[in-house]
Amino acid sequence: MKRREFVKKATLSSFTALIGAELVFGSKMLEGYKPLALQDPDPFKMFNKNPEMVVLNDKPWNIEAQAHLLDDKITPNSCMFIRNNGFVPEGIDPNSWTLTIDGESVVREKTYTLAELKSKFQHHTYQLTLECGGNGRSEFDPPAKGNQWTVGAVHCASWTGVRLKDVLEDAGIKSSAVYIGYHAVDKHLSGDPKKEPISRGCPMSKALQDETLLAFQMNGKDIPLVHGHPLRLVAGGWPASVSGKWVDRISIRNKVHDGTKMTGTAYRVPCEPVAPGEKVKDEDMCIIESMPVKSLITYPKTGAMINKGKALKIRGHAWAGELEVAKMEYSIDFGSTWTECSVEKPANRLAWQHFSANVEFPKSGYYEVWARATDSNGISQPMLLPGWNPKGYLNNACHRIAVKVK
Ligand SMILES: Nc1nc2c(c(=O)[nH]1)N[C@H]1C(S)=C(S)[C@@H](COP(=O)(O)O)O[C@H]1N2
Ligand SMILES: [Mo]
């Protein structure tokens, strides 16, 4: 029989780091034993999230915000949703991190250390709206499989990094380039090291925008591990799945990137509207690009009670993918009439915009406040559900809160 062994030094020091205290008799633990404090991880502590965040899945971790948690103009880490397709990587060392630029359409395949990226290229900071393509999925009928996001899979943080464009141009882009595809170090749920949980990308035109960053900071600090530390692609206004976390390789492709979750029904919708539940041929599915116009009332929380005769101050954010929000309105009569209210200009392109209004109610009773944004092309949010699609993407229906006046 093999002798029982005590815990290894490296394991012990990782336990110490995770628990945040010395394990006084730690060296007496048998190999393979996991301290109680780590057996049932508390996601709110582990990821520094507000306890009102809602866990949708723990393998992998998927956690969403509630509307009222998104009231800040710049979303703090504590209220940012988490969407993972695989396991959060462990043991990341920023000092040895590298990013490789390769692919059919790169002139010189190049590898940069994180320090080189930071010193060689100019830094830029932008507030960027990232919304999961599946935000709002829970409302579709027939229901769509996947995390049942309600309204909280969106955030607008401030991201600092270098322009993807500057790095791609340094490596050299051949005229045959059409798309970029990212590769990251998170592990597939099956445990198969050859499988990637996700490897998506975008056309060169999006990759080369000023605001498309290889970011190493979020809200002025190192990016939290779960949001992509130490290096993340950030492409605001597009489904957040384009914004690869833990990125260590970007391929310049001579065709549409064909990585995991680029094909089939993943992040693709029928090019033309279809009836709910209808089967759609593969060639009739289109990759989601710019996200549609949408808004969220972040104050007050739904269920608010106010006294008769008092106006209710509401506020929230609106965004429109690649476009700007041109108009913001609210309704207190289930969408039969609308009142325009003020909406601020974005801090920069692709940042969400803040709206507010003083809403008056004619008498006591139950009301709903609905919010509706219109983009710079004149397209407004649908009042209830937009077109059905197999995976339940792009639900940009008007957000609604309940209000009682007494
Ligand atoms: N490497 C990697 N990048 C990823 C993902 C992932 O699972 N692995 N999920 C994507 C999806 S689907 C979304 S919606 C966003 C979520 O970003 P967040 O967790 O920082 O909110 O990250 C994207 N980038
Ligand atoms: Mo997503």
Short mmCIF file of C-alpha atoms and ligand atoms in Angstrom, two decimals:
data_model
loop_
_atom_site.label_atom_id
_atom_site.label_comp_id
_atom_site.label_asym_id
_atom_site.label_seq_id
_atom_site.Cartn_x
_atom_site.Cartn_y
_atom_site.Cartn_z
CA MET A 1 0.00 0.00 0.00
CA LYS A 2 1.23 3.46 -0.89
CA ARG A 3 2.13 5.63 2.09
CA ARG A 4 -0.19 8.54 2.65
CA GLU A 5 1.47 11.80 1.75
CA PHE A 6 1.14 15.28 3.19
CA VAL A 7 -0.02 18.21 1.10
CA LYS A 8 2.54 19.70 -1.32
CA LYS A 9 4.05 23.10 -0.55
CA ALA A 10 2.72 24.69 -3.75
CA THR A 11 -0.81 23.47 -3.05
CA LEU A 12 -0.60 24.74 0.50
CA SER A 13 0.49 28.18 -0.62
CA SER A 14 -2.36 28.36 -3.15
CA PHE A 15 -4.81 27.43 -0.36
CA THR A 16 -3.31 30.20 1.78
CA ALA A 17 -3.82 32.70 -1.04
CA LEU A 18 -7.42 31.59 -1.66
CA ILE A 19 -8.42 31.56 2.00
CA GLY A 20 -6.52 34.76 2.76
CA ALA A 21 -5.10 33.48 6.06
CA GLU A 22 -2.27 31.23 7.18
CA LEU A 23 -3.29 27.58 7.53
CA VAL A 24 -1.50 27.12 10.83
CA PHE A 25 -1.34 23.29 10.79
CA GLY A 26 -1.59 23.22 6.98
CA SER A 27 1.48 21.04 6.55
CA LYS A 28 -0.34 18.27 8.47
CA MET A 29 -3.08 18.05 5.85
CA LEU A 30 -3.03 14.92 3.74
CA GLU A 31 -2.47 15.27 0.02
CA GLY A 32 -5.83 15.57 -1.77
CA TYR A 33 -7.64 17.08 1.23
CA LYS A 34 -9.47 20.31 0.51
CA PRO A 35 -10.03 22.70 3.44
CA LEU A 36 -13.72 23.25 4.23
CA ALA A 37 -13.39 26.92 3.40
CA LEU A 38 -12.74 25.93 -0.22
CA GLN A 39 -15.17 23.04 -0.55
CA ASP A 40 -18.26 25.09 -1.20
CA PRO A 41 -16.96 28.24 -2.83
CA ASP A 42 -19.04 31.33 -2.27
CA PRO A 43 -19.19 32.96 -5.71
CA PHE A 44 -19.99 36.37 -4.25
CA LYS A 45 -16.81 36.34 -2.17
CA MET A 46 -14.75 34.56 -4.78
CA PHE A 47 -15.59 37.08 -7.50
CA ASN A 48 -16.24 40.12 -5.28
CA LYS A 49 -19.84 40.36 -6.42
CA ASN A 50 -22.79 42.11 -4.84
CA PRO A 51 -24.88 39.52 -2.92
CA GLU A 52 -27.96 40.58 -4.91
CA MET A 53 -26.39 39.20 -8.10
CA VAL A 54 -28.15 36.06 -9.34
CA VAL A 55 -26.31 32.79 -9.99
CA LEU A 56 -27.71 31.07 -13.10
CA ASN A 57 -25.14 28.27 -13.28
CA ASP A 58 -22.08 27.19 -11.30
CA LYS A 59 -20.44 24.81 -13.82
CA PRO A 60 -19.45 27.00 -15.54
CA TRP A 61 -20.08 30.13 -13.49
CA ASN A 62 -22.78 32.34 -14.98
CA ILE A 63 -24.05 35.18 -12.82
CA GLU A 64 -26.27 38.09 -13.75
CA ALA A 65 -27.11 41.50 -12.32
CA GLN A 66 -30.56 42.85 -11.54
CA ALA A 67 -31.59 46.10 -13.21
CA HIS A 68 -31.29 48.21 -10.06
CA LEU A 69 -27.70 46.99 -9.51
CA LEU A 70 -26.68 48.63 -12.78
CA ASP A 71 -27.50 52.17 -11.68
CA ASP A 72 -23.88 53.43 -11.79
CA LYS A 73 -22.79 55.28 -14.91
CA ILE A 74 -19.69 53.08 -15.07
CA THR A 75 -20.43 49.56 -13.89
CA PRO A 76 -18.28 48.51 -10.92
CA ASN A 77 -16.88 44.97 -10.84
CA SER A 78 -19.30 44.06 -8.03
CA CYS A 79 -22.29 44.38 -10.39
CA MET A 80 -20.86 43.08 -13.66
CA PHE A 81 -22.42 39.87 -14.95
CA ILE A 82 -20.17 36.86 -15.49
CA ARG A 83 -20.56 34.65 -18.53
CA ASN A 84 -18.25 31.67 -18.87
CA ASN A 85 -18.39 28.90 -21.46
CA GLY A 86 -15.66 26.85 -19.76
CA PHE A 87 -13.67 26.81 -16.52
CA VAL A 88 -12.09 30.00 -15.20
CA PRO A 89 -8.33 29.47 -15.73
CA GLU A 90 -6.11 28.96 -12.71
CA GLY A 91 -2.48 29.81 -12.09
CA ILE A 92 -2.27 32.74 -14.51
CA ASP A 93 1.07 34.55 -14.34
CA PRO A 94 1.01 38.00 -15.98
CA ASN A 95 4.83 38.11 -15.92
CA SER A 96 5.12 35.20 -18.32
CA TRP A 97 1.97 35.95 -20.35
CA THR A 98 2.39 36.26 -24.10
CA LEU A 99 0.13 37.13 -27.02
CA THR A 100 0.81 35.61 -30.43
CA ILE A 101 -0.48 37.11 -33.66
CA ASP A 102 -0.70 34.44 -36.37
CA GLY A 103 -3.06 33.20 -39.08
CA GLU A 104 -3.12 32.87 -42.88
CA SER A 105 -3.14 36.64 -43.34
CA VAL A 106 -0.42 37.81 -40.99
CA VAL A 107 2.77 39.15 -42.60
CA ARG A 108 5.14 38.24 -39.72
CA GLU A 109 3.89 35.87 -37.04
CA LYS A 110 4.82 37.62 -33.79
CA THR A 111 4.72 36.94 -30.06
CA TYR A 112 4.63 39.79 -27.55
CA THR A 113 5.04 39.61 -23.81
CA LEU A 114 2.47 41.55 -21.82
CA ALA A 115 5.23 43.99 -20.83
CA GLU A 116 6.10 44.54 -24.52
CA LEU A 117 2.49 45.20 -25.42
CA LYS A 118 2.27 47.76 -22.62
CA SER A 119 5.53 49.54 -23.46
CA LYS A 120 5.47 49.39 -27.25
CA PHE A 121 1.96 50.64 -27.98
CA GLN A 122 0.00 53.69 -26.87
CA HIS A 123 -2.63 53.18 -24.15
CA HIS A 124 -6.26 54.14 -24.62
CA THR A 125 -9.26 54.12 -22.29
CA TYR A 126 -12.89 53.79 -23.37
CA GLN A 127 -16.19 53.04 -21.66
CA LEU A 128 -17.59 50.12 -23.62
CA THR A 129 -20.99 48.46 -23.47
CA LEU A 130 -20.78 44.68 -23.47
CA GLU A 131 -24.06 42.78 -23.63
CA CYS A 132 -24.31 39.03 -23.87
CA GLY A 133 -26.10 38.00 -27.10
CA GLY A 134 -28.42 35.90 -24.93
CA ASN A 135 -29.45 38.69 -22.54
CA GLY A 136 -33.26 38.53 -22.26
CA ARG A 137 -33.37 34.88 -23.40
CA SER A 138 -35.70 33.88 -20.53
CA GLU A 139 -38.67 35.61 -22.17
CA PHE A 140 -38.69 33.66 -25.44
CA ASP A 141 -41.47 31.23 -26.23
CA PRO A 142 -40.95 28.46 -27.17
CA PRO A 143 -38.12 28.68 -24.65
CA ALA A 144 -34.52 28.59 -25.81
CA LYS A 145 -31.89 26.42 -24.14
CA GLY A 146 -29.00 28.08 -22.37
CA ASN A 147 -28.58 30.38 -19.39
CA GLN A 148 -31.93 32.01 -18.69
CA TRP A 149 -30.69 35.60 -18.62
CA THR A 150 -33.35 38.14 -17.72
CA VAL A 151 -32.10 41.72 -18.13
CA GLY A 152 -28.78 41.73 -16.27
CA ALA A 153 -26.24 40.41 -18.79
CA VAL A 154 -24.95 43.83 -19.74
CA HIS A 155 -22.31 46.17 -18.37
CA CYS A 156 -20.43 49.29 -19.31
CA ALA A 157 -17.04 49.43 -17.62
CA SER A 158 -14.03 51.57 -18.43
CA TRP A 159 -11.38 49.54 -20.26
CA THR A 160 -7.73 50.47 -20.72
CA GLY A 161 -5.36 48.79 -23.13
CA VAL A 162 -3.71 49.03 -26.49
CA ARG A 163 -5.55 49.18 -29.79
CA LEU A 164 -5.87 45.79 -31.46
CA LYS A 165 -5.31 47.71 -34.70
CA ASP A 166 -1.85 48.91 -33.58
CA VAL A 167 -0.75 45.39 -32.69
CA LEU A 168 -2.15 43.80 -35.86
CA GLU A 169 -0.49 46.46 -38.00
CA ASP A 170 2.82 45.90 -36.21
CA ALA A 171 2.67 42.22 -37.18
CA GLY A 172 1.43 43.19 -40.63
CA ILE A 173 -1.92 42.50 -42.24
CA LYS A 174 -2.03 40.89 -45.70
CA SER A 175 -4.60 42.13 -48.18
CA SER A 176 -6.28 38.70 -47.97
CA ALA A 177 -7.37 39.37 -44.34
CA VAL A 178 -11.11 39.22 -43.72
CA TYR A 179 -11.58 38.29 -40.04
CA ILE A 180 -9.79 37.88 -36.74
CA GLY A 181 -10.31 34.96 -34.35
CA TYR A 182 -9.25 34.84 -30.72
CA HIS A 183 -7.88 31.93 -28.71
CA ALA A 184 -7.82 31.84 -24.93
CA VAL A 185 -6.57 29.64 -22.12
CA ASP A 186 -9.82 28.68 -20.39
CA LYS A 187 -10.54 24.94 -20.40
CA HIS A 188 -13.42 23.09 -22.01
CA LEU A 189 -16.00 21.61 -19.62
CA SER A 190 -15.26 18.11 -20.95
CA GLY A 191 -11.68 18.40 -19.70
CA ASP A 192 -10.46 17.62 -23.25
CA PRO A 193 -7.39 19.89 -23.72
CA LYS A 194 -7.88 19.85 -27.51
CA LYS A 195 -11.31 21.47 -27.26
CA GLU A 196 -11.76 25.21 -26.79
CA PRO A 197 -14.82 26.45 -24.84
CA ILE A 198 -15.16 29.38 -27.23
CA SER A 199 -13.07 30.98 -30.00
CA ARG A 200 -14.90 33.77 -31.75
CA GLY A 201 -13.93 36.92 -33.62
CA CYS A 202 -15.06 39.71 -35.89
CA PRO A 203 -14.53 41.11 -39.40
CA MET A 204 -11.39 43.22 -39.96
CA SER A 205 -13.49 46.40 -40.11
CA LYS A 206 -14.52 45.89 -36.46
CA ALA A 207 -11.07 44.64 -35.41
CA LEU A 208 -9.50 47.84 -36.78
CA GLN A 209 -11.80 50.30 -35.01
CA ASP A 210 -10.11 52.72 -32.60
CA GLU A 211 -12.23 51.44 -29.70
CA THR A 212 -11.38 47.75 -30.18
CA LEU A 213 -8.86 47.09 -27.43
CA LEU A 214 -6.54 44.48 -26.07
CA ALA A 215 -7.26 45.53 -22.51
CA PHE A 216 -5.23 44.90 -19.38
CA GLN A 217 -7.17 47.20 -17.04
CA MET A 218 -10.81 47.54 -16.06
CA ASN A 219 -12.05 50.56 -14.12
CA GLY A 220 -8.45 51.66 -13.53
CA LYS A 221 -7.18 48.40 -12.01
CA ASP A 222 -5.90 45.05 -13.28
CA ILE A 223 -8.83 43.20 -14.84
CA PRO A 224 -10.36 40.81 -12.27
CA LEU A 225 -9.48 37.18 -13.09
CA VAL A 226 -13.04 36.17 -13.97
CA HIS A 227 -13.35 39.06 -16.45
CA GLY A 228 -10.23 38.12 -18.39
CA HIS A 229 -7.03 38.91 -16.49
CA PRO A 230 -4.37 39.53 -17.67
CA LEU A 231 -5.42 40.31 -21.25
CA ARG A 232 -8.81 40.65 -22.85
CA LEU A 233 -10.14 41.59 -26.23
CA VAL A 234 -12.88 44.22 -25.89
CA ALA A 235 -15.15 45.00 -28.82
CA GLY A 236 -17.98 47.22 -27.54
CA GLY A 237 -21.42 47.21 -29.14
CA TRP A 238 -21.13 43.64 -30.46
CA PRO A 239 -22.26 40.49 -28.65
CA ALA A 240 -19.92 40.26 -25.67
CA SER A 241 -18.87 36.80 -26.88
CA VAL A 242 -16.59 38.64 -29.36
CA SER A 243 -14.70 40.08 -26.38
CA GLY A 244 -12.45 37.12 -25.62
CA LYS A 245 -11.19 36.84 -22.04
CA TRP A 246 -7.72 35.41 -21.17
CA VAL A 247 -6.59 35.88 -24.78
CA ASP A 248 -3.15 34.52 -25.72
CA ARG A 249 -3.48 34.28 -29.49
CA ILE A 250 -5.22 36.21 -32.24
CA SER A 251 -5.31 34.83 -35.74
CA ILE A 252 -5.70 37.06 -38.78
CA ARG A 253 -7.86 34.88 -40.99
CA ASN A 254 -8.33 34.85 -44.75
CA LYS A 255 -11.90 33.63 -44.21
CA VAL A 256 -14.63 34.03 -41.62
CA HIS A 257 -13.17 32.62 -38.39
CA ASP A 258 -14.38 29.04 -37.90
CA GLY A 259 -13.58 28.60 -34.18
CA THR A 260 -15.87 27.10 -31.55
CA LYS A 261 -19.27 28.89 -31.36
CA MET A 262 -18.93 30.57 -34.76
CA THR A 263 -21.21 28.10 -36.56
CA GLY A 264 -24.63 26.44 -36.33
CA THR A 265 -27.04 28.21 -34.01
CA ALA A 266 -24.27 29.69 -31.78
CA TYR A 267 -24.41 33.48 -31.90
CA ARG A 268 -26.24 33.20 -35.21
CA VAL A 269 -29.86 34.13 -35.97
CA PRO A 270 -32.10 33.61 -38.99
CA CYS A 271 -31.10 36.20 -41.62
CA GLU A 272 -34.82 36.76 -42.25
CA PRO A 273 -37.54 36.57 -39.56
CA VAL A 274 -39.09 33.11 -39.00
CA ALA A 275 -42.16 31.80 -37.15
CA PRO A 276 -41.50 30.80 -33.49
CA GLY A 277 -40.14 27.25 -33.35
CA GLU A 278 -39.52 27.01 -37.10
CA LYS A 279 -36.49 24.99 -38.32
CA VAL A 280 -33.96 27.18 -40.11
CA LYS A 281 -31.46 25.91 -42.71
CA ASP A 282 -27.81 26.45 -41.83
CA GLU A 283 -27.22 28.68 -44.85
CA ASP A 284 -30.12 30.91 -43.74
CA MET A 285 -28.42 31.73 -40.42
CA CYS A 286 -26.35 34.94 -40.05
CA ILE A 287 -23.65 35.78 -37.48
CA ILE A 288 -24.81 38.46 -35.01
CA GLU A 289 -22.82 41.65 -35.49
CA SER A 290 -23.85 45.00 -33.94
CA MET A 291 -26.30 44.56 -31.04
CA PRO A 292 -29.76 46.16 -31.34
CA VAL A 293 -30.99 49.32 -29.57
CA LYS A 294 -31.97 48.70 -25.94
CA SER A 295 -32.45 50.40 -22.57
CA LEU A 296 -32.74 49.59 -18.90
CA ILE A 297 -34.46 51.46 -16.05
CA THR A 298 -31.97 51.21 -13.18
CA TYR A 299 -33.81 53.44 -10.69
CA PRO A 300 -36.13 52.85 -8.98
CA LYS A 301 -36.21 49.12 -8.44
CA THR A 302 -39.34 47.46 -9.80
CA GLY A 303 -42.10 47.42 -7.16
CA ALA A 304 -41.44 51.00 -6.05
CA MET A 305 -44.17 52.68 -3.94
CA ILE A 306 -44.69 56.42 -4.04
CA ASN A 307 -47.16 58.85 -2.56
CA LYS A 308 -49.88 60.43 -4.67
CA GLY A 309 -49.04 63.85 -6.07
CA LYS A 310 -45.31 63.22 -6.09
CA ALA A 311 -43.37 62.88 -9.34
CA LEU A 312 -41.19 59.78 -9.63
CA LYS A 313 -37.64 60.34 -10.77
CA ILE A 314 -36.54 57.49 -13.02
CA ARG A 315 -33.15 56.91 -14.61
CA GLY A 316 -31.25 54.33 -16.57
CA HIS A 317 -29.04 53.66 -19.56
CA ALA A 318 -29.61 53.12 -23.27
CA TRP A 319 -27.29 51.73 -25.94
CA ALA A 320 -27.50 50.87 -29.61
CA GLY A 321 -24.62 48.63 -30.70
CA GLU A 322 -22.51 50.49 -33.26
CA LEU A 323 -25.02 53.34 -33.35
CA GLU A 324 -25.98 56.09 -30.94
CA VAL A 325 -29.24 56.41 -29.05
CA ALA A 326 -31.04 59.38 -30.60
CA LYS A 327 -34.26 59.42 -28.57
CA MET A 328 -35.54 58.11 -25.25
CA GLU A 329 -39.19 57.84 -24.24
CA TYR A 330 -41.25 56.37 -21.44
CA SER A 331 -44.87 55.21 -21.17
CA ILE A 332 -47.12 54.74 -18.13
CA ASP A 333 -50.06 53.34 -20.12
CA PHE A 334 -48.64 50.03 -21.37
CA GLY A 335 -47.13 51.60 -24.46
CA SER A 336 -50.22 53.33 -25.82
CA THR A 337 -48.67 56.82 -25.52
CA TRP A 338 -45.04 57.84 -25.07
CA THR A 339 -43.35 60.89 -23.53
CA GLU A 340 -39.88 61.91 -24.66
CA CYS A 341 -37.25 62.39 -21.97
CA SER A 342 -33.64 63.50 -21.88
CA VAL A 343 -30.74 61.24 -22.81
CA GLU A 344 -27.08 62.24 -22.51
CA LYS A 345 -24.45 61.94 -25.22
CA PRO A 346 -22.17 58.90 -24.75
CA ALA A 347 -18.82 59.39 -22.94
CA ASN A 348 -17.29 57.99 -26.13
CA ARG A 349 -18.51 55.92 -29.08
CA LEU A 350 -19.90 52.52 -27.93
CA ALA A 351 -20.53 53.66 -24.32
CA TRP A 352 -24.05 53.45 -22.98
CA GLN A 353 -25.98 56.71 -22.52
CA HIS A 354 -27.81 57.87 -19.43
CA PHE A 355 -31.46 58.95 -19.41
CA SER A 356 -33.71 60.37 -16.73
CA ALA A 357 -37.26 61.67 -16.35
CA ASN A 358 -39.72 62.94 -13.76
CA VAL A 359 -42.77 60.79 -14.19
CA GLU A 360 -46.18 62.00 -12.99
CA PHE A 361 -49.15 59.75 -12.32
CA PRO A 362 -52.78 60.96 -12.61
CA LYS A 363 -54.21 59.08 -9.57
CA SER A 364 -53.40 56.32 -7.10
CA GLY A 365 -53.14 52.74 -8.31
CA TYR A 366 -50.86 50.28 -10.09
CA TYR A 367 -48.73 51.45 -12.98
CA GLU A 368 -45.90 50.19 -15.11
CA VAL A 369 -43.21 52.45 -16.44
CA TRP A 370 -41.90 51.25 -19.79
CA ALA A 371 -38.77 52.70 -21.39
CA ARG A 372 -38.07 52.81 -25.12
CA ALA A 373 -34.92 53.88 -26.93
CA THR A 374 -34.60 54.78 -30.61
CA ASP A 375 -31.27 54.55 -32.44
CA SER A 376 -29.70 57.04 -34.84
CA ASN A 377 -31.21 55.10 -37.77
CA GLY A 378 -34.72 55.66 -36.35
CA ILE A 379 -35.18 52.06 -35.20
CA SER A 380 -36.97 51.70 -31.82
CA GLN A 381 -37.08 48.87 -29.32
CA PRO A 382 -40.05 46.51 -29.77
CA MET A 383 -42.58 46.83 -26.94
CA LEU A 384 -42.73 43.14 -26.12
CA LEU A 385 -40.71 40.42 -27.88
CA PRO A 386 -38.66 40.81 -31.07
CA GLY A 387 -38.34 38.02 -33.65
CA TRP A 388 -37.93 34.49 -32.29
CA ASN A 389 -34.68 32.65 -33.05
CA PRO A 390 -33.49 29.15 -32.07
CA LYS A 391 -31.06 30.21 -29.30
CA GLY A 392 -33.02 33.14 -27.91
CA TYR A 393 -30.64 35.95 -28.82
CA LEU A 394 -31.21 39.70 -29.21
CA ASN A 395 -34.24 40.23 -26.98
CA ASN A 396 -34.29 44.02 -26.89
CA ALA A 397 -37.90 44.43 -25.71
CA CYS A 398 -38.75 47.53 -23.66
CA HIS A 399 -37.75 47.24 -20.02
CA ARG A 400 -40.64 47.68 -17.57
CA ILE A 401 -40.92 48.37 -13.86
CA ALA A 402 -43.99 48.17 -11.61
CA VAL A 403 -44.93 51.24 -9.54
CA LYS A 404 -47.68 51.67 -6.93
CA VAL A 405 -49.04 55.12 -6.18
CA LYS A 406 -50.95 55.46 -2.92
N1 LIG B 1 -12.10 33.03 -23.15
C1 LIG B 1 -13.40 33.31 -23.03
N2 LIG B 1 -13.85 34.51 -23.41
C2 LIG B 1 -15.16 34.82 -23.31
C3 LIG B 1 -16.09 33.86 -22.83
C4 LIG B 1 -15.59 32.60 -22.41
O1 LIG B 1 -16.33 31.72 -21.95
N3 LIG B 1 -14.24 32.36 -22.53
N4 LIG B 1 -17.43 34.17 -22.80
C5 LIG B 1 -17.87 35.21 -23.73
C6 LIG B 1 -19.25 35.62 -23.55
S1 LIG B 1 -20.43 34.62 -24.25
C7 LIG B 1 -19.59 36.78 -22.92
S2 LIG B 1 -21.19 37.30 -22.83
C8 LIG B 1 -18.55 37.63 -22.29
C9 LIG B 1 -18.85 37.85 -20.82
O2 LIG B 1 -17.92 38.71 -20.25
P1 LIG B 1 -17.87 38.93 -18.68
O3 LIG B 1 -17.89 37.59 -18.02
O4 LIG B 1 -16.62 39.70 -18.41
O5 LIG B 1 -19.10 39.72 -18.31
O6 LIG B 1 -17.23 37.08 -22.39
C10 LIG B 1 -16.97 36.43 -23.62
N5 LIG B 1 -15.58 36.05 -23.68
MO MO B 2 -22.47 35.79 -24.19
#
